[in-house]
N, CA, C and O of each residue as an XYZ file, in Angstrom:
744
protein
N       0.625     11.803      4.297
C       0.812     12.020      2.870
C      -0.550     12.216      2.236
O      -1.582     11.720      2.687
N      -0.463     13.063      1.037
C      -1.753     13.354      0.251
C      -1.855     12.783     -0.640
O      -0.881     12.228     -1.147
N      -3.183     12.708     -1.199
C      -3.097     11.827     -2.659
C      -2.004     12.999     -3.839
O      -0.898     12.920     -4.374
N      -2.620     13.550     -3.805
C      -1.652     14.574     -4.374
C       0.023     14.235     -4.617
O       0.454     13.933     -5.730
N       0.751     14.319     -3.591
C       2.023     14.117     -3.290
C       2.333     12.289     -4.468
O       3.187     11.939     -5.283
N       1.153     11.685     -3.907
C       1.861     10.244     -4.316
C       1.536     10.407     -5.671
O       2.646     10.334     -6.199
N       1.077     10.505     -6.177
C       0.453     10.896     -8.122
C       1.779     11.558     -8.534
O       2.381     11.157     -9.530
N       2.362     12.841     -7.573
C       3.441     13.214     -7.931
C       4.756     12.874     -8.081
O       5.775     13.266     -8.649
N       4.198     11.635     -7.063
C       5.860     10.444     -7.247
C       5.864     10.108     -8.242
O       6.749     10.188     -9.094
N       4.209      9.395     -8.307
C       4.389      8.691     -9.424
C       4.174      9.217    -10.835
O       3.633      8.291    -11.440
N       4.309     10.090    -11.526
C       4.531     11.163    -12.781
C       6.238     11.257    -12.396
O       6.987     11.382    -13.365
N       6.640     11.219    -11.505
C       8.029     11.745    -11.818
C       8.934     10.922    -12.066
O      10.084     11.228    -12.380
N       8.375      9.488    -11.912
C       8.907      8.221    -13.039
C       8.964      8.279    -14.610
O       9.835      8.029    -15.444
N       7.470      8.779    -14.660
C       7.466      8.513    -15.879
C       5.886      9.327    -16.452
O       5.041      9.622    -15.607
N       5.639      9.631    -17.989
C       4.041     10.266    -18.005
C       3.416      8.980    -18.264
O       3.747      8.009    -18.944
N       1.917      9.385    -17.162
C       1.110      8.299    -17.433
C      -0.267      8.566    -18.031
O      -0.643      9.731    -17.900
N      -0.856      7.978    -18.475
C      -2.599      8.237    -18.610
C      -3.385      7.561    -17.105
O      -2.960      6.608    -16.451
N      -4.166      8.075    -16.930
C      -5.045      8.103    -15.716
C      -5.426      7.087    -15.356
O      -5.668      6.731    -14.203
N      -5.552      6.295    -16.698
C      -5.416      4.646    -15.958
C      -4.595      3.790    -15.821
O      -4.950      2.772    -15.226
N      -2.896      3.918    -16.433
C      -2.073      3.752    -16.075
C      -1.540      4.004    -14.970
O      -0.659      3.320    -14.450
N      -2.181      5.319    -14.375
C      -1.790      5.434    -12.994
C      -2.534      5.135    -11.782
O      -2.066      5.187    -10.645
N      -3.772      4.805    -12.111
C      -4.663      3.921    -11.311
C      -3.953      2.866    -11.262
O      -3.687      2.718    -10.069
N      -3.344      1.788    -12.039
C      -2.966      0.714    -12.135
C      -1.534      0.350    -11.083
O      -1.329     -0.634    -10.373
N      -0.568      1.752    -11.364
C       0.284      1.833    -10.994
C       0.361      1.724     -9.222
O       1.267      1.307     -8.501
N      -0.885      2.242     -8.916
C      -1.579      2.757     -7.456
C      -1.776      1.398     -6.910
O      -1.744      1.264     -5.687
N      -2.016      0.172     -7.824
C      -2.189     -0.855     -7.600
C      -1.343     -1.680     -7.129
O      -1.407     -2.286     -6.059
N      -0.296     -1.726     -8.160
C       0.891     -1.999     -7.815
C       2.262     -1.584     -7.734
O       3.148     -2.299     -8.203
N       2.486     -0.590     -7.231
C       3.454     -0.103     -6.564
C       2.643      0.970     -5.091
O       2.143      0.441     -4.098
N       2.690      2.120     -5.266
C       2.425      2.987     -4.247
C       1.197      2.605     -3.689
O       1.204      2.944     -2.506
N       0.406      2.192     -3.919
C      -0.468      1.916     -3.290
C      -0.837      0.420     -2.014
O      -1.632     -0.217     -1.323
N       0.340      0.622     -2.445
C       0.652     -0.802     -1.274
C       1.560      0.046      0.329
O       2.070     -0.477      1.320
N       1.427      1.332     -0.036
C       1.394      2.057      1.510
C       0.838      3.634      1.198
O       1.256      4.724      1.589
N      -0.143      3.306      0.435
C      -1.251      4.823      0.357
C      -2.488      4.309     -0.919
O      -2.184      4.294     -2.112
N      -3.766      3.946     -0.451
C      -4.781      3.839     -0.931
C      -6.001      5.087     -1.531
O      -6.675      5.977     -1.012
N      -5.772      4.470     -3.052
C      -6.569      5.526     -3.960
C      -7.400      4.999     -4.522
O      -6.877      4.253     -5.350
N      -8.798      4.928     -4.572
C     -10.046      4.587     -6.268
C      -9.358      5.334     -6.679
O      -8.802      6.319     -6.193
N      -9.363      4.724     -7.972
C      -9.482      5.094     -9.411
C     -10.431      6.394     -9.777
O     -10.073      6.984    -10.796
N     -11.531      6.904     -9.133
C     -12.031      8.027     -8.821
C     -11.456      9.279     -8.183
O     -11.644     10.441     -8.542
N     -10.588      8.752     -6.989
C     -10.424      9.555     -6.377
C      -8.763     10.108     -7.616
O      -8.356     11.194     -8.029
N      -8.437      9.103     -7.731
C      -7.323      9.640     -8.638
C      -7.498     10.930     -9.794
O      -7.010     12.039    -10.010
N      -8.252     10.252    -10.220
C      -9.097     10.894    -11.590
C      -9.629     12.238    -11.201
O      -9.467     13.173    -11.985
N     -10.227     12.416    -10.105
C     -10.534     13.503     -9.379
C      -9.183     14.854     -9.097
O      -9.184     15.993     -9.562
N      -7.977     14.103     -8.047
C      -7.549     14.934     -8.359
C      -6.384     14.909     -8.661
O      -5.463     15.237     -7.912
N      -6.227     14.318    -10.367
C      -5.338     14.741    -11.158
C      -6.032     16.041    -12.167
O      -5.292     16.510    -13.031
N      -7.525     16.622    -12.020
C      -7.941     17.752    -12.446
C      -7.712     18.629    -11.332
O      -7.073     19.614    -11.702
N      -7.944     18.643    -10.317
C      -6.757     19.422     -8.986
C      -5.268     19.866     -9.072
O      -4.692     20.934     -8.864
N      -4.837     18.514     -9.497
C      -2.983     19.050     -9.966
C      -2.987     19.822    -11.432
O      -2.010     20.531    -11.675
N      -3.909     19.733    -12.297
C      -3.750     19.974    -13.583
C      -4.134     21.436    -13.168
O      -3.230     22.250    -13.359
N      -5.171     21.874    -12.696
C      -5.167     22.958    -12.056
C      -4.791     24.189    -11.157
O      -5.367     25.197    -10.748
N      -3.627     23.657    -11.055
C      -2.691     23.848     -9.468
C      -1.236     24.622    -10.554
O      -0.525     25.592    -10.296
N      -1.241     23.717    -11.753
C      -0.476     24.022    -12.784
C       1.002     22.869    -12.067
O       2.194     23.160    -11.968
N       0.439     21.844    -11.764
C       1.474     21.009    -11.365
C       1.878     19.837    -12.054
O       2.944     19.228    -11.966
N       0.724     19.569    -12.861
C       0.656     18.606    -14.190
C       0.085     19.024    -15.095
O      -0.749     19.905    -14.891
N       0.330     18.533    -16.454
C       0.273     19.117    -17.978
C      -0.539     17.660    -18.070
O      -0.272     16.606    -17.491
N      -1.769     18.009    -19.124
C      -2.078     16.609    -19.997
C      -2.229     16.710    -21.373
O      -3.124     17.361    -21.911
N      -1.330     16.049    -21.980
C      -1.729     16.121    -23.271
C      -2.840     14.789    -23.696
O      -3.007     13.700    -23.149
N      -3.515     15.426    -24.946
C      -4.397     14.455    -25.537
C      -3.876     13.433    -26.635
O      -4.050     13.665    -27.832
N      -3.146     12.146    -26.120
C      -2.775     11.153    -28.011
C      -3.800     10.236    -28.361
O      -4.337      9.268    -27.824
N      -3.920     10.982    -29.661
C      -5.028     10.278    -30.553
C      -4.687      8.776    -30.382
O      -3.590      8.278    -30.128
N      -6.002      8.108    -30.601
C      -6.171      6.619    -30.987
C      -6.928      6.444    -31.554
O      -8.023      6.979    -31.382
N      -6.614      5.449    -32.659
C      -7.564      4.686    -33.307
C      -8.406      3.320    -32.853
O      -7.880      2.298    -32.413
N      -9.697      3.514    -33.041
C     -10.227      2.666    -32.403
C     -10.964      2.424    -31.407
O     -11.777      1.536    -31.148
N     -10.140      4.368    -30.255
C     -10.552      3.675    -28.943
C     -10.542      5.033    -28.455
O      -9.960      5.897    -29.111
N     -11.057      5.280    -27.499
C     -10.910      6.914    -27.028
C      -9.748      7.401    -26.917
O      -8.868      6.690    -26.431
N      -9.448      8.764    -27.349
C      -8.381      9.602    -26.944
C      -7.961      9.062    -25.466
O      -8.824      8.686    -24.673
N      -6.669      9.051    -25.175
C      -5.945      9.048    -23.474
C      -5.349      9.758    -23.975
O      -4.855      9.892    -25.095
N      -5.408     10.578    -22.549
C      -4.941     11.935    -21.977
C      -3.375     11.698    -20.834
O      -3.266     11.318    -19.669
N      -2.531     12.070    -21.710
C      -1.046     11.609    -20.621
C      -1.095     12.601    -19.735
O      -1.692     13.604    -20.125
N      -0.654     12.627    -18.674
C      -0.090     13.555    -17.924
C       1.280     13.302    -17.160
O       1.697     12.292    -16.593
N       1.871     14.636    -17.349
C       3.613     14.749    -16.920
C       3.442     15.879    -15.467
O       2.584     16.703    -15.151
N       4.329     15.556    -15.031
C       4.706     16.715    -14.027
C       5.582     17.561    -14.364
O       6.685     17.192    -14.766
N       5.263     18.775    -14.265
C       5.518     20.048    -14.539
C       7.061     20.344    -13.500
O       7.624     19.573    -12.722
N       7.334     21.496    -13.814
C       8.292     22.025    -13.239
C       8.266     22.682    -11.463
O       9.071     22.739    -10.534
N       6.811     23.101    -11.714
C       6.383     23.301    -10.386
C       5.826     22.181     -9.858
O       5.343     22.495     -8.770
N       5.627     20.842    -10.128
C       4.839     19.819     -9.564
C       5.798     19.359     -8.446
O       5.535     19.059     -7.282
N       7.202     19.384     -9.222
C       8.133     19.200     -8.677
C       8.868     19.639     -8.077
O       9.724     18.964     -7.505
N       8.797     20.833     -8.002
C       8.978     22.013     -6.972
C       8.648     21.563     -5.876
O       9.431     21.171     -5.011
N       7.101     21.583     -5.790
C       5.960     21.056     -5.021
C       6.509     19.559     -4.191
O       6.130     19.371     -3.035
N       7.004     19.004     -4.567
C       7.509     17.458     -4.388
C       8.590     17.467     -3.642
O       8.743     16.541     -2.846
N       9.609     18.550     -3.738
C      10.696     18.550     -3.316
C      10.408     19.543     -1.726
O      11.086     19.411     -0.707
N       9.332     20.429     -1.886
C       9.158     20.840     -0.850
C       8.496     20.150      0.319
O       8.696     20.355      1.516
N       7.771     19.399     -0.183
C       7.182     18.218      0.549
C       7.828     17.376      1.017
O       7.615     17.071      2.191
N       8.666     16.822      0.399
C       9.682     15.926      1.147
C      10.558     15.834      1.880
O      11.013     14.870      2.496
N      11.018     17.605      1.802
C      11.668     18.093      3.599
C      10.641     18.315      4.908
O      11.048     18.411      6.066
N       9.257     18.375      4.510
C       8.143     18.420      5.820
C       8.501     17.162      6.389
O       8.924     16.187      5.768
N       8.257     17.275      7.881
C       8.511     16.373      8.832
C       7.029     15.289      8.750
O       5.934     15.817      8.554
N       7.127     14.020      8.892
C       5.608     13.405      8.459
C       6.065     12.824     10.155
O       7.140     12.654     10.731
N       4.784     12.668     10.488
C       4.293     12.712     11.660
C       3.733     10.822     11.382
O       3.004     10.484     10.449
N       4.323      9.816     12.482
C       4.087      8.571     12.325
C       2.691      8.284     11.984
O       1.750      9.011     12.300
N       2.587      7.010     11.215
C       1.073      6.729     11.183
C       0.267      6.358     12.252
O       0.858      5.728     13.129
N      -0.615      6.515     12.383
C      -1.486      6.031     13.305
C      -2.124      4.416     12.394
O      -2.068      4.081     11.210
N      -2.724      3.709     13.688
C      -2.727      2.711     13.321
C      -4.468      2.128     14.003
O      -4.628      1.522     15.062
N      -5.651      2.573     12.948
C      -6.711      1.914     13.390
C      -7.036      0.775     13.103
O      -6.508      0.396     12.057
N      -7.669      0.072     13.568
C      -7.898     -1.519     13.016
C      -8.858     -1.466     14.091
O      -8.837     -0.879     15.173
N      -9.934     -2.422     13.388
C     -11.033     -2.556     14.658
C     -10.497     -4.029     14.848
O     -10.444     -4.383     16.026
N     -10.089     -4.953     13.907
C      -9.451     -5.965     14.398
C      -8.983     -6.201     15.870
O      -9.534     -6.872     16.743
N      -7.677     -5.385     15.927
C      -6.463     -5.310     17.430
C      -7.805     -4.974     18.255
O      -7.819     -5.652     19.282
N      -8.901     -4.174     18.141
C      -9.806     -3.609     19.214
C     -10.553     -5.070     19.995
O     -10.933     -5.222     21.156
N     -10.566     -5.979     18.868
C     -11.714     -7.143     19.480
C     -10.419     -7.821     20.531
O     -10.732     -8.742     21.285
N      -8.991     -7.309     20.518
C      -8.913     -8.145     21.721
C      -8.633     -7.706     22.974
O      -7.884     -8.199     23.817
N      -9.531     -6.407     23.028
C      -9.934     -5.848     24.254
C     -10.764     -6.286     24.863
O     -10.754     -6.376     26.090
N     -11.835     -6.722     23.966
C     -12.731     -7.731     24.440
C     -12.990     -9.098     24.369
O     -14.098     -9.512     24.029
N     -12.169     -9.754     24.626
C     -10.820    -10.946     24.339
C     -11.842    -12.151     25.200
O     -11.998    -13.350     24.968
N     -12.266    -11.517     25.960
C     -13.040    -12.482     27.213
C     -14.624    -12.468     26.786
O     -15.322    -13.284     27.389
N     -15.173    -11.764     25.964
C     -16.459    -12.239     25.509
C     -16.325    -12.528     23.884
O     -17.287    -13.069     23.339
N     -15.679    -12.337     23.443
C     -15.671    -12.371     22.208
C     -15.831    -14.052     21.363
O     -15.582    -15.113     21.936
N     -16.198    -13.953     20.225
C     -16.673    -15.818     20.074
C     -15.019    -16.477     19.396
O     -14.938    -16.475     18.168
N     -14.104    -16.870     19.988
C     -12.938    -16.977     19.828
C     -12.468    -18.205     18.794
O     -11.326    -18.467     18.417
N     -13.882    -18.951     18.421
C     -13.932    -19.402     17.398
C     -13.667    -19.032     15.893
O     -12.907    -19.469     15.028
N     -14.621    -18.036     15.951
C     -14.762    -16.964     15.000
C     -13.524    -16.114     15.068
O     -12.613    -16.280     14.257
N     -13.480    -15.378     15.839
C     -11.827    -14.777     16.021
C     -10.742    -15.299     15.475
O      -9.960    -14.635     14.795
N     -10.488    -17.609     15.949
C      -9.427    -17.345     15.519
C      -9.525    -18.009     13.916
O      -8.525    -18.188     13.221
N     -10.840    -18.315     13.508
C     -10.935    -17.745     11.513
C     -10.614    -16.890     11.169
O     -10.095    -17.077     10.069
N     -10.577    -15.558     11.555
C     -10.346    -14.128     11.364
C      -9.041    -14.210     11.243
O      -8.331    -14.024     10.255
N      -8.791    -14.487     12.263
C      -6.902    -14.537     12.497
C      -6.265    -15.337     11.439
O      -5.186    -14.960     10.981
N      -6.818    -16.377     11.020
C      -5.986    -17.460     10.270
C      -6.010    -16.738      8.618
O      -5.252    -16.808      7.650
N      -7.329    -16.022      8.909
C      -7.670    -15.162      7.196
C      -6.241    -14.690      6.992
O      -5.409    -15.130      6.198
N      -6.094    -13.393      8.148
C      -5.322    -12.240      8.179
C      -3.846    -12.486      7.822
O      -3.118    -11.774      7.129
N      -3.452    -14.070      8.670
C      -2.084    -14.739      8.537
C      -2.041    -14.904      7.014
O      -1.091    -14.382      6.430
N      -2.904    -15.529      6.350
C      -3.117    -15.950      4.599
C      -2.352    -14.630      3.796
O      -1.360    -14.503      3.079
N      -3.658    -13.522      4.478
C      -3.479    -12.868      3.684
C      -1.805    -11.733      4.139
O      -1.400    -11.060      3.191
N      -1.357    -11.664      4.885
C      -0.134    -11.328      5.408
C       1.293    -12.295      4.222
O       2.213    -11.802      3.569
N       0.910    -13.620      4.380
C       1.989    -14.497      3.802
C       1.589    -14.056      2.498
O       2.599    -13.487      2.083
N       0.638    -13.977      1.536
C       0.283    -13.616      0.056
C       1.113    -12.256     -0.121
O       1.914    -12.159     -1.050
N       0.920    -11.261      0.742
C       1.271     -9.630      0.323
C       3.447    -10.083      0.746
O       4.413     -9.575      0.176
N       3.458    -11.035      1.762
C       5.112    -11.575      2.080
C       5.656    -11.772      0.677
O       6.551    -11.183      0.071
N       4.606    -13.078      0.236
C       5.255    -13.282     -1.164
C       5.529    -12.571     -2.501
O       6.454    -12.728     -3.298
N       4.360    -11.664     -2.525
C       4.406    -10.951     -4.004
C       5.363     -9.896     -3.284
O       5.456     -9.461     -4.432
N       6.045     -9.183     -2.626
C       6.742     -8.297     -1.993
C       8.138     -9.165     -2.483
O       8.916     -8.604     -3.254
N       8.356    -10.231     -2.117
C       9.900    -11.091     -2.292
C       9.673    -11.568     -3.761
O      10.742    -11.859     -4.297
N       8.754    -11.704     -4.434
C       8.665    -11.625     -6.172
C       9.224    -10.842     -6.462
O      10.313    -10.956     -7.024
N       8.483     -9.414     -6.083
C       8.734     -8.071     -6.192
C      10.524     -7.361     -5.857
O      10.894     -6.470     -6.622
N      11.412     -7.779     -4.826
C      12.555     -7.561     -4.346
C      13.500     -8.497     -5.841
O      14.351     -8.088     -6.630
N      12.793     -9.917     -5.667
C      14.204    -10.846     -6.727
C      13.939    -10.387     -8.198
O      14.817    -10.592     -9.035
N      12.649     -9.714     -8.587
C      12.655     -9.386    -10.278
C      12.986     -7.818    -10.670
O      13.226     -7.264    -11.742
N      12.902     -7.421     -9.495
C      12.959     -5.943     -9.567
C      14.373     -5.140     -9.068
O      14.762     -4.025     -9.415
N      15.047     -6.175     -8.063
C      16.022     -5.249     -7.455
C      17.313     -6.107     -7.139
O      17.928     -6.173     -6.075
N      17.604     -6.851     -8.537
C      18.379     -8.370     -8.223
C      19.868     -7.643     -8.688
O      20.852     -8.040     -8.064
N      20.086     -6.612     -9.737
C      20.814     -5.861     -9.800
C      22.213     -5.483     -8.702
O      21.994     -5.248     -7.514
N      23.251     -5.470     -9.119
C      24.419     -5.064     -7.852
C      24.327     -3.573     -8.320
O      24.550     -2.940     -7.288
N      24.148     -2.816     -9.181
C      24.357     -1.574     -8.787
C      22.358     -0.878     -9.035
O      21.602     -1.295     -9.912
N      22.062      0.018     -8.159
C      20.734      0.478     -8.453
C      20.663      1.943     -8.727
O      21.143      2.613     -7.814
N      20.290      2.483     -9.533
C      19.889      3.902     -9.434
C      19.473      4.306     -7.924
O      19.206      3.522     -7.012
N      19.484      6.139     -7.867
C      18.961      6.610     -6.925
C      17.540      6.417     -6.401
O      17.195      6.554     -5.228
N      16.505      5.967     -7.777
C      15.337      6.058     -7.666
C      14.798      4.686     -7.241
O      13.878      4.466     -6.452
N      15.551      3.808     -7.918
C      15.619      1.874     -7.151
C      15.559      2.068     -5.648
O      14.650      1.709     -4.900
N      16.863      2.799     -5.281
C      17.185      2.775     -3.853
C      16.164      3.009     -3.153
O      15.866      2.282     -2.206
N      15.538      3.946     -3.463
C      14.473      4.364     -2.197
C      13.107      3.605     -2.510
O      12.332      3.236     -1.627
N      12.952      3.459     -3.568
C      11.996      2.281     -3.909
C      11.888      0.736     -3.326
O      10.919      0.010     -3.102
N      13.381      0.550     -3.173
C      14.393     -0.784     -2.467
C      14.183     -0.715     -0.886
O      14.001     -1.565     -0.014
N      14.322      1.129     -0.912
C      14.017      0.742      0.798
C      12.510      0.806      1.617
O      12.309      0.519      2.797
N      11.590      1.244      0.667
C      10.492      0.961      0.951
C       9.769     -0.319      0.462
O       8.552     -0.447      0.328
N      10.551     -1.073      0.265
C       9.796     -2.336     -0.180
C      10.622     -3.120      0.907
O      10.064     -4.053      1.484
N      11.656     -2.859      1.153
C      12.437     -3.406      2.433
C      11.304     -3.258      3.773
O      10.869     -4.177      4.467
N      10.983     -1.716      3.878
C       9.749     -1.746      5.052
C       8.915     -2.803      4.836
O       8.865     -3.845      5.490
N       8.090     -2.403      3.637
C       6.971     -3.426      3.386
C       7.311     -5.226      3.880
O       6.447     -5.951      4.375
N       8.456     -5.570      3.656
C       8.887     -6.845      3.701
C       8.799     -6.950      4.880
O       8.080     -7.857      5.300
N       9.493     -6.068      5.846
C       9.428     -5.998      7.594
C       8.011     -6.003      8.042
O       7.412     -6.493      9.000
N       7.817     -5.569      7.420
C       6.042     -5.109      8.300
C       5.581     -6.601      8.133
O       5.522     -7.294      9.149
N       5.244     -7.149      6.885
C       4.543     -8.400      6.272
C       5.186     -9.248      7.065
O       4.484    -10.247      7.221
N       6.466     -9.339      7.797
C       6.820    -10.390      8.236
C       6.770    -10.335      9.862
O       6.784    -11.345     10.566
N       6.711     -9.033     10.338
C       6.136     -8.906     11.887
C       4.959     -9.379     11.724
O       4.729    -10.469     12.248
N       3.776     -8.637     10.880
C       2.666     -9.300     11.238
C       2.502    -10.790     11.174
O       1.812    -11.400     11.990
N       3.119    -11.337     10.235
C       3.067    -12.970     10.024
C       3.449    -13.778     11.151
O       2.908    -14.793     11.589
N       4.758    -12.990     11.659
C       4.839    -13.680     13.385
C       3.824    -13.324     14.226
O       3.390    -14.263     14.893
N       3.268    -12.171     14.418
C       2.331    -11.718     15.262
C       1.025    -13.051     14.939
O       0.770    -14.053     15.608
N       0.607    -12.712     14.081
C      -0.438    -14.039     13.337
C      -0.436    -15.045     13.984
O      -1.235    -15.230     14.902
N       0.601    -16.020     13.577
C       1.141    -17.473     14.455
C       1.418    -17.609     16.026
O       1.294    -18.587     16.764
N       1.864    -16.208     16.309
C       2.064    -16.465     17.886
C       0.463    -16.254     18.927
O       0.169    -16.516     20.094
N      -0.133    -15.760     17.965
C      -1.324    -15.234     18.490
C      -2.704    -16.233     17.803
O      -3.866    -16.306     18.202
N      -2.200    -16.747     16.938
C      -2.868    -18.542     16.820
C      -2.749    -19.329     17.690
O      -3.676    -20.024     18.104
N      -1.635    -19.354     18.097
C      -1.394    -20.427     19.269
C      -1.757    -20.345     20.100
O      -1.909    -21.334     20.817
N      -2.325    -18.340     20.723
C      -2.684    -18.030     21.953
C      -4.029    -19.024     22.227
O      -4.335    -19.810     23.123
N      -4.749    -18.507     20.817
C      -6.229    -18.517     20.840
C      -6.429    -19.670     20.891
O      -7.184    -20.095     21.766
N      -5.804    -20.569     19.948
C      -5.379    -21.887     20.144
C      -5.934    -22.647     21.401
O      -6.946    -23.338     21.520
N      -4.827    -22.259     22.423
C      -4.772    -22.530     23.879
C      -6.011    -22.615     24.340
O      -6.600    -23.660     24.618
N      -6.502    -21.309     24.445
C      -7.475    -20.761     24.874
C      -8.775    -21.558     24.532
O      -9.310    -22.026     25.538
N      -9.504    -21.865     23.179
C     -10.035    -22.735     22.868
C     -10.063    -24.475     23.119
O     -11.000    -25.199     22.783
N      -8.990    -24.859     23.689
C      -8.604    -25.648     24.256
C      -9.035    -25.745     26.084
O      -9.435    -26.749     26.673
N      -8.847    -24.677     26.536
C      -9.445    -24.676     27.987
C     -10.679    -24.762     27.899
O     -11.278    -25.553     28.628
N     -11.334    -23.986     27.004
C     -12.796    -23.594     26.836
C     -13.458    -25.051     27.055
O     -14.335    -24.961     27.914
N     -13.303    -26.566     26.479
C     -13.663    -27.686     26.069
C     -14.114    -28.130     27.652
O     -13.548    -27.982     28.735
N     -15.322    -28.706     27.284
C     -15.699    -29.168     28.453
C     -14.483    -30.853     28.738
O     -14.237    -31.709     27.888
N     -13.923    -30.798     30.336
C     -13.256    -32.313     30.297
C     -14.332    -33.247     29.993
O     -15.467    -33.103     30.448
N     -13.955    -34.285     29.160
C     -14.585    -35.663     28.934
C     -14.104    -36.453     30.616
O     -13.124    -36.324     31.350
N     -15.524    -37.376     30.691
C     -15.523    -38.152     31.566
C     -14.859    -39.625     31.595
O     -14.948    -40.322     32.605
């Protein structure tokens, strides 16, 4: 996916100003596609150019003009054509998973701090995700646009909770392991 494409999701909610949709990047889409606030800003003058988004200028008092932008008729064109392309799985780098290739020199102390971080931070993104499911999608009937929103926060929930097992089972490894390491007492 392009930055492009996700800006275009997100305009087709609703018009935003540029830092509303930075924000938005924050919390919603950007919790499975990462944007600065630069890079956004960048190219929503790309889509505005493309003739895929419109910005209008509303005055303020007080405070600088914000500039809304909507998606156009072709943005969405654009959107709909995109979303029949076949997306090709993610790949998955982490130099993390790499250190336990080198599992046997590595300072496994340190490692399993790393690990215990990663578990923290796995259970934090678990929780605001199940905030996110009971305030947002507690509803018995959902729009079309809930739904798929519903089912990608359903992924998100899966993922956060494989890794959280992965975490703990792989605490315990290191665990172990640190445990052999100990010289026997006499």
């Amino acid at each position: 996916m392009a930055l492009a494409e996700a800006i275009l999701v997100c305009l087709n909610e609703e018009d935003l100003s540029g830092y509303e949709l930075a924000k938005r990047f924050d919390t919603s889409v950007g919790f499975f596609w990462k944007a600065s606030h630069q890079q956004i800003y960048r190219e929503l003058a790309v889509l505005k150019d493309k003739g895929w988004v419109a910005a209008t200028t509303v005055e303020q008092e007080g405070k600088p003009n914000k500039h809304l932008f909507s998606i156009k008729r072709e943005g969405r064109q654009h959107l709909k054509a995109w979303a029949i392309e076949r997306s090709a799985p993610a790949t998955h780098k982490d130099d993390f998973l790499l250190k336990l290739y080198a599992f046997d020199v590595i300072d496994l102390q340190a490692f399993a701090q790393e690990l215990a971080d990663r578990r923290l931070a796995h259970q934090a993104r678990l929780a605001l995700y199940e905030k996110i499911l009971s305030k947002r999608y507690a509803a018995p009937k959902l729009t079309k646009a809930q739904t798929g929103r519903l089912l990608a926060l359903r992924g998100g929930l899966s993922y956060e909770r494989h890794w959280l097992a992965w975490c703990n089972e792989s605490l315990s490894v290191v665990h172990e392991q640190l445990l052999a390491q100990r010289p026997a007492k006499a």
